[in-house]
mmCIF file of C-alpha atoms and ligand atoms in Angstrom:
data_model
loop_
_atom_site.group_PDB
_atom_site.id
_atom_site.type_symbol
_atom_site.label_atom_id
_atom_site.label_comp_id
_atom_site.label_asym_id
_atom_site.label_seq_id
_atom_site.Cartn_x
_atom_site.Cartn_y
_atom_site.Cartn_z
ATOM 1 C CA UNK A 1 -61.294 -6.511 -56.918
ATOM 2 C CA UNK A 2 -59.756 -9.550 -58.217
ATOM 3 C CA UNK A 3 -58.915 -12.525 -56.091
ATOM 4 C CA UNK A 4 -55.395 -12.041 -56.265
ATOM 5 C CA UNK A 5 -55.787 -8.087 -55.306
ATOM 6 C CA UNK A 6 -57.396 -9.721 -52.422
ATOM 7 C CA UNK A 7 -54.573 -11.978 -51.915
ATOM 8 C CA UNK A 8 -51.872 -9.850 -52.542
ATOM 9 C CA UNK A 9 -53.858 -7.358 -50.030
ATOM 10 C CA UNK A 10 -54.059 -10.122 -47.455
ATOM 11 C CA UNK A 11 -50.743 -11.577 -47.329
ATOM 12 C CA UNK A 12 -49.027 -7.892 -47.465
ATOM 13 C CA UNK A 13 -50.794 -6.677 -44.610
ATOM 14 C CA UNK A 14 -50.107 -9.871 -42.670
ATOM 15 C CA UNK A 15 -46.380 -8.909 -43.764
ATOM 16 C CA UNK A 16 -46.673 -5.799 -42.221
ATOM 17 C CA UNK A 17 -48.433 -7.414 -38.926
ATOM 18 C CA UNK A 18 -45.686 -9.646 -38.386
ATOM 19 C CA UNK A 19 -44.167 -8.373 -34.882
ATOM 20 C CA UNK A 20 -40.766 -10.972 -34.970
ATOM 21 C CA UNK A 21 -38.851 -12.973 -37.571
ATOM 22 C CA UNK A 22 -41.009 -16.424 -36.834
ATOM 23 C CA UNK A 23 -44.324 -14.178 -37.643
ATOM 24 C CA UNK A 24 -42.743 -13.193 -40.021
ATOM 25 C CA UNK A 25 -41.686 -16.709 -41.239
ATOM 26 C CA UNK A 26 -45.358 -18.036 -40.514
ATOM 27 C CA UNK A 27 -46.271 -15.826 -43.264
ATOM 28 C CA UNK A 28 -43.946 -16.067 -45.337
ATOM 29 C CA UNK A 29 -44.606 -20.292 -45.483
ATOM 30 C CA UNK A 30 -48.455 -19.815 -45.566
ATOM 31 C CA UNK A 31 -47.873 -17.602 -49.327
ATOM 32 C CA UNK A 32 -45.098 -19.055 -50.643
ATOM 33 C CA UNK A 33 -44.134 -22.378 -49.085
ATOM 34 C CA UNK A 34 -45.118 -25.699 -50.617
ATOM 35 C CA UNK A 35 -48.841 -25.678 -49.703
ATOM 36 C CA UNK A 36 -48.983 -21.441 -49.512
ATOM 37 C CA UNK A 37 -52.054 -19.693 -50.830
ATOM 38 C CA UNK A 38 -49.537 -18.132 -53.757
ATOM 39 C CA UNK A 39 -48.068 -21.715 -54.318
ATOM 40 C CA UNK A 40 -51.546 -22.904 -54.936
ATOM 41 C CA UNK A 41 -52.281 -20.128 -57.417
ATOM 42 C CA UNK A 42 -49.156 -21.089 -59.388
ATOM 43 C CA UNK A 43 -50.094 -24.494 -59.529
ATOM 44 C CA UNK A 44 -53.261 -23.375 -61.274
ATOM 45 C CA UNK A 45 -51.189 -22.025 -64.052
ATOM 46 C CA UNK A 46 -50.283 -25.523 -65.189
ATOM 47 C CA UNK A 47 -54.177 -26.827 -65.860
ATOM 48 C CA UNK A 48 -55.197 -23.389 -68.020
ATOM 49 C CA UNK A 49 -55.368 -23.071 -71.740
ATOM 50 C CA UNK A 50 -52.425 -21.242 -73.364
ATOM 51 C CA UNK A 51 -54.489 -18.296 -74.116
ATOM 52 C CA UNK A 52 -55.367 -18.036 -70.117
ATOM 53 C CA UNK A 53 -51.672 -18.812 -69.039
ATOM 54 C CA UNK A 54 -50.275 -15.786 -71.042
ATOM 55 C CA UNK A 55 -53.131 -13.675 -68.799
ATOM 56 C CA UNK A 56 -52.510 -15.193 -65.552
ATOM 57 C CA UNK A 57 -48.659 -16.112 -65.172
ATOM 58 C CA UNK A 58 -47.407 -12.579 -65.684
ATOM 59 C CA UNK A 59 -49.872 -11.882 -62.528
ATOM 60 C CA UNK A 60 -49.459 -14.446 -60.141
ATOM 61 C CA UNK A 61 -45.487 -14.865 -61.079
ATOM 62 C CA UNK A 62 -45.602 -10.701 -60.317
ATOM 63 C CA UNK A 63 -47.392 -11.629 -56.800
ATOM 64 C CA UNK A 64 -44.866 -14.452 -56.124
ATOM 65 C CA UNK A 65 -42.293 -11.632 -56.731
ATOM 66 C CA UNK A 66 -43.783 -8.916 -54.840
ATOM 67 C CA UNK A 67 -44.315 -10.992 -51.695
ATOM 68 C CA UNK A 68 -41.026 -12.401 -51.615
ATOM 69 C CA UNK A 69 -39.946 -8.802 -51.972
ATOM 70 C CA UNK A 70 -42.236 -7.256 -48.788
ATOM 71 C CA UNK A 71 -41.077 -10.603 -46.632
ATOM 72 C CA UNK A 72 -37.233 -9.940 -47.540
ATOM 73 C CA UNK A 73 -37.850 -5.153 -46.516
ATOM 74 C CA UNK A 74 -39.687 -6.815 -43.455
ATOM 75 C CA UNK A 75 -37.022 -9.159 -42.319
ATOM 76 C CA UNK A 76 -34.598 -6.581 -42.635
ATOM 77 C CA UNK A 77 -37.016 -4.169 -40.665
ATOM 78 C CA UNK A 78 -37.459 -6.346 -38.128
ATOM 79 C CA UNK A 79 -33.454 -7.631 -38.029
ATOM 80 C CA UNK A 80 -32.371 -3.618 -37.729
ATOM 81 C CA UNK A 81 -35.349 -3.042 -34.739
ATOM 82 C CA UNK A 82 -33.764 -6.529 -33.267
ATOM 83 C CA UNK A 83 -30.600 -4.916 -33.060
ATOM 84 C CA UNK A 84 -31.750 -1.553 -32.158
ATOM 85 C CA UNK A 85 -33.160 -2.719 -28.962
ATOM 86 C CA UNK A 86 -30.333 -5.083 -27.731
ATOM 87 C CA UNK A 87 -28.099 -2.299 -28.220
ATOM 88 C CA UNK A 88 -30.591 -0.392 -26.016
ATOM 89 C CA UNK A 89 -30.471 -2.989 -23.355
ATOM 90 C CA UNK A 90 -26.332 -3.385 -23.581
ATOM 91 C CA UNK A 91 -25.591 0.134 -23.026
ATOM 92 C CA UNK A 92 -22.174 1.086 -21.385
ATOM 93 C CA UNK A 93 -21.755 4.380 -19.491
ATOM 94 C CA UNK A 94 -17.963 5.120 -19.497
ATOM 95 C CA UNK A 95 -18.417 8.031 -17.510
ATOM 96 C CA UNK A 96 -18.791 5.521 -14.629
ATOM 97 C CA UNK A 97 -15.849 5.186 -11.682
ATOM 98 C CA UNK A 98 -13.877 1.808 -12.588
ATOM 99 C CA UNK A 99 -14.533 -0.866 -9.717
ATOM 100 C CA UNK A 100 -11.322 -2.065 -7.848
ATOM 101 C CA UNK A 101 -10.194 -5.442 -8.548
ATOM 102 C CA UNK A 102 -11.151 -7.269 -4.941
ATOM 103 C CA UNK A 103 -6.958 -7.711 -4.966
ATOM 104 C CA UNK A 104 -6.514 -3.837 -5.063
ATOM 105 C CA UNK A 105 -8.852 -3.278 -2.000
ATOM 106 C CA UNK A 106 -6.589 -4.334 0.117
ATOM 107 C CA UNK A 107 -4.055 -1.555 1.826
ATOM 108 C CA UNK A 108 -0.502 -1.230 3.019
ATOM 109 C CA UNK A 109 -0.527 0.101 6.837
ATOM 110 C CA UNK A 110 1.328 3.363 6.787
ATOM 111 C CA UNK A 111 4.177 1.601 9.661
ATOM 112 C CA UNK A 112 4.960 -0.728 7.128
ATOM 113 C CA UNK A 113 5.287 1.808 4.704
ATOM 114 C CA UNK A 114 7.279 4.405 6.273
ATOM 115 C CA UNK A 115 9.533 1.372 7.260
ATOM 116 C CA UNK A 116 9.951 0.455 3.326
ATOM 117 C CA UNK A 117 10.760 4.113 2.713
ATOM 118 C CA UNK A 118 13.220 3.404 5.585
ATOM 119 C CA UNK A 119 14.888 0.819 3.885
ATOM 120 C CA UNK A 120 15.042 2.468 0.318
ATOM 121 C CA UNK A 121 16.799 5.601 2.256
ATOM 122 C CA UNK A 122 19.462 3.608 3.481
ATOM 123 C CA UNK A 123 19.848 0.981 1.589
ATOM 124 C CA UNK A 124 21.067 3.732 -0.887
ATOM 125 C CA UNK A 125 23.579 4.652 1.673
ATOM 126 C CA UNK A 126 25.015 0.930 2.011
ATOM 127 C CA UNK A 127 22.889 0.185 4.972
ATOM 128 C CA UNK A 128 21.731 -3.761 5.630
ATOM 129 C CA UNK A 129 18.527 -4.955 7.538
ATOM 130 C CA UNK A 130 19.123 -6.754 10.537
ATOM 131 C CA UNK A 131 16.849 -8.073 13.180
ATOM 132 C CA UNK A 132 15.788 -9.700 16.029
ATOM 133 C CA UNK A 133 13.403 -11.474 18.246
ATOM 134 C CA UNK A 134 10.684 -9.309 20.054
ATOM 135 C CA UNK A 135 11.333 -11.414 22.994
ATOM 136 C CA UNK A 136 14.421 -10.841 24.915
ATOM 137 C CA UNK A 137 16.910 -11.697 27.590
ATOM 138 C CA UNK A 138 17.211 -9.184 29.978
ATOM 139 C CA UNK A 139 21.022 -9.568 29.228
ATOM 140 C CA UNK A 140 20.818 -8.467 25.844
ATOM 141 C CA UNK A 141 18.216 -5.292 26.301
ATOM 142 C CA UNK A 142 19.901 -4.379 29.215
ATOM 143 C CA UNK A 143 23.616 -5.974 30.783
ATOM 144 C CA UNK A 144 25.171 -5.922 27.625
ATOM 145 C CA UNK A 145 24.120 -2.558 26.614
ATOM 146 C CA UNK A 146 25.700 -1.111 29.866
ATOM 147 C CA UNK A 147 22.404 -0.818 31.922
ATOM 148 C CA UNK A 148 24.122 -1.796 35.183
ATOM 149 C CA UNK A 149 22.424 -4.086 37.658
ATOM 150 C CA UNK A 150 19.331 -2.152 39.327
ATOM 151 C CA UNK A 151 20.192 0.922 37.302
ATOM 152 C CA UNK A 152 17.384 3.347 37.013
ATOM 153 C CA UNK A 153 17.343 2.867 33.480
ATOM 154 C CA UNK A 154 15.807 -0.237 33.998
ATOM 155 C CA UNK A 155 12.546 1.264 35.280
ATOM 156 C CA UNK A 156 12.330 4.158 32.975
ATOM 157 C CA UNK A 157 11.909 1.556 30.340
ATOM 158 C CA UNK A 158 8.690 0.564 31.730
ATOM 159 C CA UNK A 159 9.625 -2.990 30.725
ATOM 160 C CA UNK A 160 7.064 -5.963 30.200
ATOM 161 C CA UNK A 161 8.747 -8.877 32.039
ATOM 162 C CA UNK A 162 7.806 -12.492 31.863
ATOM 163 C CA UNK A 163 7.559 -14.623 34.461
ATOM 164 C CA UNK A 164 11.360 -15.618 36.013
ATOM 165 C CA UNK A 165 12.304 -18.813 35.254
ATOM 166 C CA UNK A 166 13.588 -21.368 37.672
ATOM 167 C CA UNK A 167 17.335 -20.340 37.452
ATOM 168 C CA UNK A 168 15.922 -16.196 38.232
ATOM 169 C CA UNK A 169 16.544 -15.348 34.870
ATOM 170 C CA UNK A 170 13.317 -13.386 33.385
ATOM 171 C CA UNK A 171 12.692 -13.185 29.905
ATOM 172 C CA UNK A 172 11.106 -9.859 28.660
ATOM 173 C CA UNK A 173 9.634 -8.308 25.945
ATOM 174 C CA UNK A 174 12.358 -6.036 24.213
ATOM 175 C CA UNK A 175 12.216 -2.083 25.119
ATOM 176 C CA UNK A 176 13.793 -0.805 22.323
ATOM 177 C CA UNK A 177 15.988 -2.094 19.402
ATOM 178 C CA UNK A 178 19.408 -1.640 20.589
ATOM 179 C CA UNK A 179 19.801 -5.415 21.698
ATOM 180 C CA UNK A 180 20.122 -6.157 17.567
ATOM 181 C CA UNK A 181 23.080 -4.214 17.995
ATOM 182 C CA UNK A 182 24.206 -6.361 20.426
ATOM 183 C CA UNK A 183 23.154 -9.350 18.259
ATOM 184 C CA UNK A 184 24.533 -7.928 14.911
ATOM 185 C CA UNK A 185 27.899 -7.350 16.639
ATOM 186 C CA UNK A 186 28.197 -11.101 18.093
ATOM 187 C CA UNK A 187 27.562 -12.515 14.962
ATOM 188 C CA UNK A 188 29.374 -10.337 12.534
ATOM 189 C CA UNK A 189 32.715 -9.033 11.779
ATOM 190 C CA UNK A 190 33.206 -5.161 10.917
ATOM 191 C CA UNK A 191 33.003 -3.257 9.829
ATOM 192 C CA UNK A 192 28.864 -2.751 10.290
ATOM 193 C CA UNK A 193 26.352 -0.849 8.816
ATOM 194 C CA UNK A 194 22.983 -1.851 9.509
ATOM 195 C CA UNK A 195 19.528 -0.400 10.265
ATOM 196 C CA UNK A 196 17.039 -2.672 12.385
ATOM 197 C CA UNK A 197 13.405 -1.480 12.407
ATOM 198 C CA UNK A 198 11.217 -3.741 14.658
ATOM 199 C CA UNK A 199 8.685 -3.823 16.796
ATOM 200 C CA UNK A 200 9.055 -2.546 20.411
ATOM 201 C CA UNK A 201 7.416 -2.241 24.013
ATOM 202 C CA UNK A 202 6.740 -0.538 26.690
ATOM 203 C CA UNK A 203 3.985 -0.496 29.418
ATOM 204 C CA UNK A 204 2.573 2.814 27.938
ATOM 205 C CA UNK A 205 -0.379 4.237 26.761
ATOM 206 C CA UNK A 206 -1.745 7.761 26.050
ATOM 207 C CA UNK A 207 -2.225 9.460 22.552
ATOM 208 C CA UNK A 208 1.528 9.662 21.379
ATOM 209 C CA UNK A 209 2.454 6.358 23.511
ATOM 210 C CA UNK A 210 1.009 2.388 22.581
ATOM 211 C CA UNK A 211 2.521 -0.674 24.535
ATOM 212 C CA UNK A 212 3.604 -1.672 20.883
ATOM 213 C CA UNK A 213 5.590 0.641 19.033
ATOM 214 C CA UNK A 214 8.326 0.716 16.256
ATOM 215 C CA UNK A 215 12.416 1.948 16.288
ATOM 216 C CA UNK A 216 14.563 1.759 13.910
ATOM 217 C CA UNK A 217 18.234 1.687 15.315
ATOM 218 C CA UNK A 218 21.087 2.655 12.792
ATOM 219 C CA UNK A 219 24.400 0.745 13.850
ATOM 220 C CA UNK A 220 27.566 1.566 12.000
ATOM 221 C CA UNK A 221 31.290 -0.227 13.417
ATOM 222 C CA UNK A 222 34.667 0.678 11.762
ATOM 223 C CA UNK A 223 37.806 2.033 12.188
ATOM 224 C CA UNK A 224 37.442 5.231 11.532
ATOM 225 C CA UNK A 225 33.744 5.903 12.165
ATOM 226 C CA UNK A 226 32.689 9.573 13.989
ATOM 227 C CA UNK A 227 30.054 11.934 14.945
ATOM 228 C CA UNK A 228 30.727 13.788 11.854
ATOM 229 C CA UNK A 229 29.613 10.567 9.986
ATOM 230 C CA UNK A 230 26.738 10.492 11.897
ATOM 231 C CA UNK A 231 25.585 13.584 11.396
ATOM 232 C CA UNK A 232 25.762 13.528 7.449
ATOM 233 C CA UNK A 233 23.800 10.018 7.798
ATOM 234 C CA UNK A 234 20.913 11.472 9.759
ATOM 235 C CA UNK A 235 20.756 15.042 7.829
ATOM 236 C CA UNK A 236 20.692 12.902 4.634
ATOM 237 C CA UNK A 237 17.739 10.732 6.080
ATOM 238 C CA UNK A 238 15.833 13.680 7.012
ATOM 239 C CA UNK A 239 16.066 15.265 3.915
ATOM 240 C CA UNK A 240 15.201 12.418 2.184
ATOM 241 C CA UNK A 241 12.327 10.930 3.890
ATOM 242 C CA UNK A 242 11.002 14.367 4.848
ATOM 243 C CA UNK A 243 11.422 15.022 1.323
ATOM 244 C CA UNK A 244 12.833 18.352 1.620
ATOM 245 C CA UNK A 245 16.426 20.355 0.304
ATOM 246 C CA UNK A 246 17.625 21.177 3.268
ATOM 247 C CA UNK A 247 16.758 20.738 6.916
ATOM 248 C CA UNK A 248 18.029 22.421 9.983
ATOM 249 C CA UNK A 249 19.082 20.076 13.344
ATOM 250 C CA UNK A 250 19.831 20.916 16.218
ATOM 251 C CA UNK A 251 22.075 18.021 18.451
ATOM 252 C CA UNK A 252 21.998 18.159 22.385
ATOM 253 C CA UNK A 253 23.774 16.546 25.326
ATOM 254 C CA UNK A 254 21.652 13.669 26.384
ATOM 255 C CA UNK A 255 22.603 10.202 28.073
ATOM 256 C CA UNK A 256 21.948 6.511 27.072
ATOM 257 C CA UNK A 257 24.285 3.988 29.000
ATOM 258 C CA UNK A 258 25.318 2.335 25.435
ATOM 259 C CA UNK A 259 26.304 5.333 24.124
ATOM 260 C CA UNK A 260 29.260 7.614 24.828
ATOM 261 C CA UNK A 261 29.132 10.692 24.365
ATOM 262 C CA UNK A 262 24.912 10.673 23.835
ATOM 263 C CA UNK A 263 22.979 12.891 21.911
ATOM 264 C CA UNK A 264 19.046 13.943 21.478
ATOM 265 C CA UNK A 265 18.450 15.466 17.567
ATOM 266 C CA UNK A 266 15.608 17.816 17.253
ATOM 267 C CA UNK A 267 14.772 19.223 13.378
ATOM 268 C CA UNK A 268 13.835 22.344 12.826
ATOM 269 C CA UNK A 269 10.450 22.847 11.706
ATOM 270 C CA UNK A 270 7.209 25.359 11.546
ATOM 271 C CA UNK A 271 4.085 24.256 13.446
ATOM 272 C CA UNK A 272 1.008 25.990 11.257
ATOM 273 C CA UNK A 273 -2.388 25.431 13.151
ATOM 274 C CA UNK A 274 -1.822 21.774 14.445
ATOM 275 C CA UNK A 275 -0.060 20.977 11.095
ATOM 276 C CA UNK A 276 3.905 20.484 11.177
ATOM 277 C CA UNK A 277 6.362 21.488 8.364
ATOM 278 C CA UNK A 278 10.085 20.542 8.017
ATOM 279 C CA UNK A 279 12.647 22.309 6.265
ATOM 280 C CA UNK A 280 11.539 25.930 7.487
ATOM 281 C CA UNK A 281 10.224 27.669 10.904
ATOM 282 C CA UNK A 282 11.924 28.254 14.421
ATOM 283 C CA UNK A 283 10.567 25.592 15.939
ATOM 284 C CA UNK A 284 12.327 22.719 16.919
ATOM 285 C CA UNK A 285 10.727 19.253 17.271
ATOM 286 C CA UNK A 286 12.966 15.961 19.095
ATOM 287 C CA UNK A 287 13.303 13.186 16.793
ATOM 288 C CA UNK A 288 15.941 10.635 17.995
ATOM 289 C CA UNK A 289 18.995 9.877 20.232
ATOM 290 C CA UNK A 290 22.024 8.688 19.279
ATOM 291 C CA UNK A 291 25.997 8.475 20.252
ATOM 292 C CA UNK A 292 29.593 6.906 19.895
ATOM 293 C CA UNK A 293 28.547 3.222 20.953
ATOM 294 C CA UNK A 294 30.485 3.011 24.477
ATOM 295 C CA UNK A 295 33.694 1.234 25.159
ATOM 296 C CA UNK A 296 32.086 -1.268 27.528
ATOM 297 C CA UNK A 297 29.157 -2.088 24.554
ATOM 298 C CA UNK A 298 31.673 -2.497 22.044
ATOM 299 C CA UNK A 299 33.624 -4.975 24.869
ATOM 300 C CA UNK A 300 30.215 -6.850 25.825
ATOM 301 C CA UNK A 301 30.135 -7.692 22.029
ATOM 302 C CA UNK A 302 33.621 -9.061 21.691
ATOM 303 C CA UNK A 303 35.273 -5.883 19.925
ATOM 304 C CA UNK A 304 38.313 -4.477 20.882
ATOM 305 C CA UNK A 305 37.344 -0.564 21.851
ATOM 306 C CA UNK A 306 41.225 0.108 21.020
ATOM 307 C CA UNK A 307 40.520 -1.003 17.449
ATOM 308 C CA UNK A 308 36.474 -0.161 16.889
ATOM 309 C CA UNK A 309 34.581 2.762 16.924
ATOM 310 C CA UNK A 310 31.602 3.171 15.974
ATOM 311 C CA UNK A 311 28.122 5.205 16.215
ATOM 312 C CA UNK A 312 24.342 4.200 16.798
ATOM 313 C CA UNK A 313 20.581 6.058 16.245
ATOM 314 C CA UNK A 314 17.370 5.207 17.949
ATOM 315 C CA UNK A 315 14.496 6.534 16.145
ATOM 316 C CA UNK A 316 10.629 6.270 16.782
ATOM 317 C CA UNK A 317 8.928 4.979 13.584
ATOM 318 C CA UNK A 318 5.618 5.901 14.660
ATOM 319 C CA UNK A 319 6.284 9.430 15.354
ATOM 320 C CA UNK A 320 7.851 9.867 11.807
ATOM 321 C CA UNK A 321 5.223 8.467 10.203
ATOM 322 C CA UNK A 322 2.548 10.356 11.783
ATOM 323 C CA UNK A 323 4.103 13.667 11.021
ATOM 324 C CA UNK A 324 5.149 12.539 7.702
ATOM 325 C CA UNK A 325 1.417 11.881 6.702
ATOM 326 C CA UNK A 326 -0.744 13.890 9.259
ATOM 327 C CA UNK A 327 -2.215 11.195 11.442
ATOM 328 C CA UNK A 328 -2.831 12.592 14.664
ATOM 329 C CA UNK A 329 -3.623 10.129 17.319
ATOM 330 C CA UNK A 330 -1.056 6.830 17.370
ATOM 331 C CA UNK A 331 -3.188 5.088 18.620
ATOM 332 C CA UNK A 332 -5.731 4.490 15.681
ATOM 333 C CA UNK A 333 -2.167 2.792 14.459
ATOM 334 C CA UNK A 334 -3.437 -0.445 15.936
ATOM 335 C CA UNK A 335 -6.955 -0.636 16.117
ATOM 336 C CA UNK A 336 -7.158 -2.495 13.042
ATOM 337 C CA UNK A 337 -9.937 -0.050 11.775
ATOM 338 C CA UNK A 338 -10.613 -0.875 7.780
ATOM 339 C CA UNK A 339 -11.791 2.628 7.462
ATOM 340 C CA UNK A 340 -8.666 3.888 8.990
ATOM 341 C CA UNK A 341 -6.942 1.838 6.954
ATOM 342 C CA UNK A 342 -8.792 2.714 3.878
ATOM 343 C CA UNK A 343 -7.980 6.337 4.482
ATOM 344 C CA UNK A 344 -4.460 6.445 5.228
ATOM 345 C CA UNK A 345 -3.055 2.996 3.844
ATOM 346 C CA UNK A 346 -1.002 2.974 1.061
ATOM 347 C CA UNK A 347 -1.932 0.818 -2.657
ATOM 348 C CA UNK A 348 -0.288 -2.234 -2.436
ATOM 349 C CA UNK A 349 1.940 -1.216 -5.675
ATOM 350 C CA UNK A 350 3.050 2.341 -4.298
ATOM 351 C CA UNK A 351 6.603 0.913 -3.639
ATOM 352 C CA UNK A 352 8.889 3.332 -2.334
ATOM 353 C CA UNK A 353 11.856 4.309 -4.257
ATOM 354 C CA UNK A 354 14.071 6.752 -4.278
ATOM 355 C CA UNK A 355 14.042 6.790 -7.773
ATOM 356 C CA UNK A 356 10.675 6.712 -8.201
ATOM 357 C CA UNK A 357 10.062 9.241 -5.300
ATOM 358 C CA UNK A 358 9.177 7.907 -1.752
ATOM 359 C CA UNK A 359 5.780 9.321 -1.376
ATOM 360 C CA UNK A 360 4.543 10.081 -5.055
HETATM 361 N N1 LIG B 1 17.253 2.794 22.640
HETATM 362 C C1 LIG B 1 16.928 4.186 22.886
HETATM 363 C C2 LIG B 1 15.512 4.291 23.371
HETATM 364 O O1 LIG B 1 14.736 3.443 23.084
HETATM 365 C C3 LIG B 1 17.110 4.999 21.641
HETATM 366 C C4 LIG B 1 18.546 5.113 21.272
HETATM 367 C C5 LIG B 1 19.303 6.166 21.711
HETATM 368 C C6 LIG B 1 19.137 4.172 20.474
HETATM 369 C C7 LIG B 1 20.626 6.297 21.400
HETATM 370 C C8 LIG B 1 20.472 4.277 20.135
HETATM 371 C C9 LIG B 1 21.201 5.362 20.606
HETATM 372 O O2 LIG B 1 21.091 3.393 19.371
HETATM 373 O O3 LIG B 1 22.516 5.464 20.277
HETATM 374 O O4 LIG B 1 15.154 5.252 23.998
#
């Protein structure tokens, strides 16, 4: 074998040795660079005789030619196994569950949701938000709502008091949200239509009853406001929020001192193996009290009973929103239990509208 068989022999299978692009390149400068082994040989051409050069230059020129052809298939070898591997290494699986944005994680407590339902409900109907403090004067959850001095009612309201203050006044926690009607109608002209959710409470505590709760109280003052009024506003609300065509209630007798003549509303509804349904069934199930505000409220409040009339609703947001959704023990309401939370919150963008549909 010639020398340049040898060579060529040599620097191919080095070629074909080269595991990466700077082996490759190490190669590539020890053949062909300035001072390469094929370099060297094509130097030689210049010193031979004419005779030796047409022999020789067709040879080592074809070397020089079929090296730099080999390096050139081996970079591109090497370049495409390069890429074949990072692609390897970068795999996606799109099959895989997205992960939540950390500012997704976070949930909206089912209270607070059922009271933005709430609001869409009867906002639609025309209805305001008003509100007040969570601490009260006994005057305003109690005197001017027609509780009279010592009445029973008092008690039954199992009222957190605070300490009396010099003057025997006491300060209290509020027992329900009827003093913002009391509030709403000292510091605004009717006519009135408002709805005040809030915060209540009472010194209570079993599985349907925490010391903190939530009402909403519905307050509408005109002229020419009546029961019948009343009962189209809470049928409508039921329907609505229950998210249901039609729904059966059922009004009975009751008493509240603000109210005149008082009623309790039960709905009809079907009770299926712990699970309650609205809109069908025989069953009936109490959701709220209401009445014709009394005389001596409207008169506490600086209206003229000859001239105003108007209606109220108490309702227990809790209660709603645990048979809305199928949470069973009210109490889990406040133990601030993520996994709770996690389970029965609501995404932070699930805004209810009516439009949009209040539980979709
Ligand atoms: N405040 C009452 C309670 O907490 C509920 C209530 C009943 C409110 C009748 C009203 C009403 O406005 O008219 O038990």
């Amino acid at each position: 074998m010639s020398d340049i068989a040898a060579l060529e022999g040599d620097i191919l299978a080095a070629i074909a040795a080269a595991g990466g692009e700077a082996a490759l390149e190490a190669v590539r400068i020890a053949a062909l660079g300035k001072s390469g082994s094929v370099s060297a040989l094509l130097k030689t051409l210049a010193a031979m005789s004419p005779e030796e050069r047409r022999q020789q230059g067709p040879r080592i020129n074809g070397l020089k030619d079929r090296v730099g052809t080999a390096i050139s298939a081996r970079k591109a070898e090497l370049g495409a196994a390069a890429l074949d591997a990072r692609l390897a290494t970068e795999t996606i699986d799109v099959t895989l569950p997205a992960r939540e944005a950390p500012a997704e994680i976070g949930r909206i407590h089912p209270v607070s949701q059922v009271i933005d339902e709430l609001t869409a409900i009867f906002a639609d109907m025309g209805f305001a938000v008003a509100e007040g403090p969570d601490i009260e004067t006994d005057d305003y959850n109690f005197t001017r709502l027609n509780f009279p001095a010592d009445h029973p009612a008092r008690e039954m309201h199992d009222t957190f008091f605070f300490n009396p203050k010099p003057d025997g006044s006491r300060l209290l926690l509020r027992t329900h949200t009827s003093p913002v009607q009391v509030r709403t109608m000292l510091a605004q002209k009717p006519p009135l239509r408002v709805i005040i959710p809030g915060r209540t409470y009472r010194c209570d505590s079993d599985q349907t009853h925490t010391p903190m709760f939530h009402q909403v109280e519905g307050l509408v003052i005109d002229k020419g406001s009546h029961l019948g009024h009343l009962k189209w506003i809470l049928a409508e609300f039921c329907k609505a929020f229950f998210e249901v065509d039609d729904v059966k209630m059922r009004f009975r007798p009751s008493f509240f001192p603000f109210t005149e003549p008082s009623l309790e509303v039960d709905i009809q509804c079907r009770r299926d193996r712990g699970e309650v349904r609205f809109g069908e069934g025989e069953d009936w199930m109490e959701i709220l009290g209401c009445g014709m505000v009394h005389p001596n409220v409207l008169r506490n409040c600086g209206l003229d009973p000859d001239e105003y009339q108007g209606f109220a609703w108490g309702l227990g947001i809790d209660r709603i929103a645990m048979l809305k959704y199928g949470m069973p023990d009210l109490r889990a309401f406040f133990e601030a239990d993520a996994r709770w939370l996690a389970h029965y919150g609501f995404r932070p963008l699930d805004l209810p509208t009516l439009a949009g549909g209040l539980s979709a």
